Amino acid sequence: MISAGESLILIHETFLLVSESLILVDELLIFVGEFLILIHQAFLPVDESLILVDELLILVHEVPRLAH
């Protein structure tokens, strides 16, 4: 039979493991967040390029209209 003191020690160790697990989950979420930021930053130049192409196409469309 487990004594009250041993039960408290087991409960305490269980809470320590849960606490350590939550810290690891927190660190994992931070890593995932940083990874998503990097992916977002990687696509920013593509997005900016598409905006420039769109503006160029608008200008190409406008030039013949302005020439008349």
mmCIF file of C-alpha atoms in Angstrom:
data_model
loop_
_atom_site.group_PDB
_atom_site.id
_atom_site.type_symbol
_atom_site.label_atom_id
_atom_site.label_comp_id
_atom_site.label_asym_id
_atom_site.label_seq_id
_atom_site.Cartn_x
_atom_site.Cartn_y
_atom_site.Cartn_z
ATOM 1 C CA MET A 1 0.000 0.000 0.000
ATOM 2 C CA ILE A 2 1.197 3.488 -0.879
ATOM 3 C CA SER A 3 1.503 5.944 1.952
ATOM 4 C CA ALA A 4 0.061 9.442 1.827
ATOM 5 C CA GLY A 5 3.543 10.912 1.458
ATOM 6 C CA GLU A 6 4.330 8.639 -1.495
ATOM 7 C CA SER A 7 0.994 9.550 -3.099
ATOM 8 C CA LEU A 8 1.813 13.231 -2.784
ATOM 9 C CA ILE A 9 5.236 12.632 -4.334
ATOM 10 C CA LEU A 10 3.623 10.755 -7.264
ATOM 11 C CA ILE A 11 1.063 13.539 -7.727
ATOM 12 C CA HIS A 12 3.844 16.124 -7.634
ATOM 13 C CA GLU A 13 5.927 14.187 -10.194
ATOM 14 C CA THR A 14 2.849 13.849 -12.416
ATOM 15 C CA PHE A 15 2.293 17.601 -12.321
ATOM 16 C CA LEU A 16 5.969 18.154 -13.124
ATOM 17 C CA LEU A 17 5.662 15.911 -16.188
ATOM 18 C CA VAL A 18 2.511 17.711 -17.300
ATOM 19 C CA SER A 19 4.240 21.057 -16.802
ATOM 20 C CA GLU A 20 7.276 19.946 -18.826
ATOM 21 C CA SER A 21 4.971 18.636 -21.562
ATOM 22 C CA LEU A 22 3.165 21.980 -21.733
ATOM 23 C CA ILE A 23 6.499 23.785 -21.997
ATOM 24 C CA LEU A 24 7.463 21.510 -24.914
ATOM 25 C CA VAL A 25 4.115 22.150 -26.599
ATOM 26 C CA ASP A 26 4.629 25.896 -26.118
ATOM 27 C CA GLU A 27 8.111 25.698 -27.665
ATOM 28 C CA LEU A 28 6.731 23.643 -30.553
ATOM 29 C CA LEU A 29 4.007 26.224 -31.200
ATOM 30 C CA ILE A 30 6.612 29.012 -31.166
ATOM 31 C CA PHE A 31 8.689 27.033 -33.693
ATOM 32 C CA VAL A 32 5.631 26.477 -35.918
ATOM 33 C CA GLY A 33 4.786 30.188 -35.700
ATOM 34 C CA GLU A 34 8.323 31.179 -36.689
ATOM 35 C CA PHE A 35 8.233 28.669 -39.546
ATOM 36 C CA LEU A 36 4.952 30.129 -40.830
ATOM 37 C CA ILE A 37 6.445 33.629 -40.656
ATOM 38 C CA LEU A 38 9.392 32.432 -42.762
ATOM 39 C CA ILE A 39 7.035 30.906 -45.327
ATOM 40 C CA HIS A 40 5.055 34.165 -45.431
ATOM 41 C CA GLN A 41 8.247 36.180 -45.934
ATOM 42 C CA ALA A 42 9.356 33.820 -48.693
ATOM 43 C CA PHE A 43 6.159 34.487 -50.636
ATOM 44 C CA LEU A 44 6.205 38.275 -50.188
ATOM 45 C CA PRO A 45 8.549 38.832 -53.175
ATOM 46 C CA VAL A 46 6.280 36.645 -55.318
ATOM 47 C CA ASP A 47 3.268 38.646 -54.199
ATOM 48 C CA GLU A 48 5.038 41.932 -54.890
ATOM 49 C CA SER A 49 6.104 40.665 -58.317
ATOM 50 C CA LEU A 50 2.529 39.730 -59.173
ATOM 51 C CA ILE A 51 1.374 43.198 -58.128
ATOM 52 C CA LEU A 52 3.990 44.748 -60.432
ATOM 53 C CA VAL A 53 2.939 42.483 -63.312
ATOM 54 C CA ASP A 54 -0.679 43.456 -62.709
ATOM 55 C CA GLU A 55 0.217 47.147 -62.779
ATOM 56 C CA LEU A 56 2.250 46.624 -65.961
ATOM 57 C CA LEU A 57 -0.676 44.878 -67.638
ATOM 58 C CA ILE A 58 -2.941 47.773 -66.674
ATOM 59 C CA LEU A 59 -0.461 50.216 -68.235
ATOM 60 C CA VAL A 60 -0.154 48.111 -71.395
ATOM 61 C CA HIS A 61 -3.924 48.093 -71.649
ATOM 62 C CA GLU A 62 -4.165 51.869 -71.094
ATOM 63 C CA VAL A 63 -1.474 52.955 -73.604
ATOM 64 C CA PRO A 64 -3.411 52.097 -76.784
ATOM 65 C CA ARG A 65 -6.536 53.699 -75.340
ATOM 66 C CA LEU A 66 -4.634 56.895 -74.523
ATOM 67 C CA ALA A 67 -3.035 56.969 -77.991
ATOM 68 C CA HIS A 68 -6.430 57.396 -79.655
#
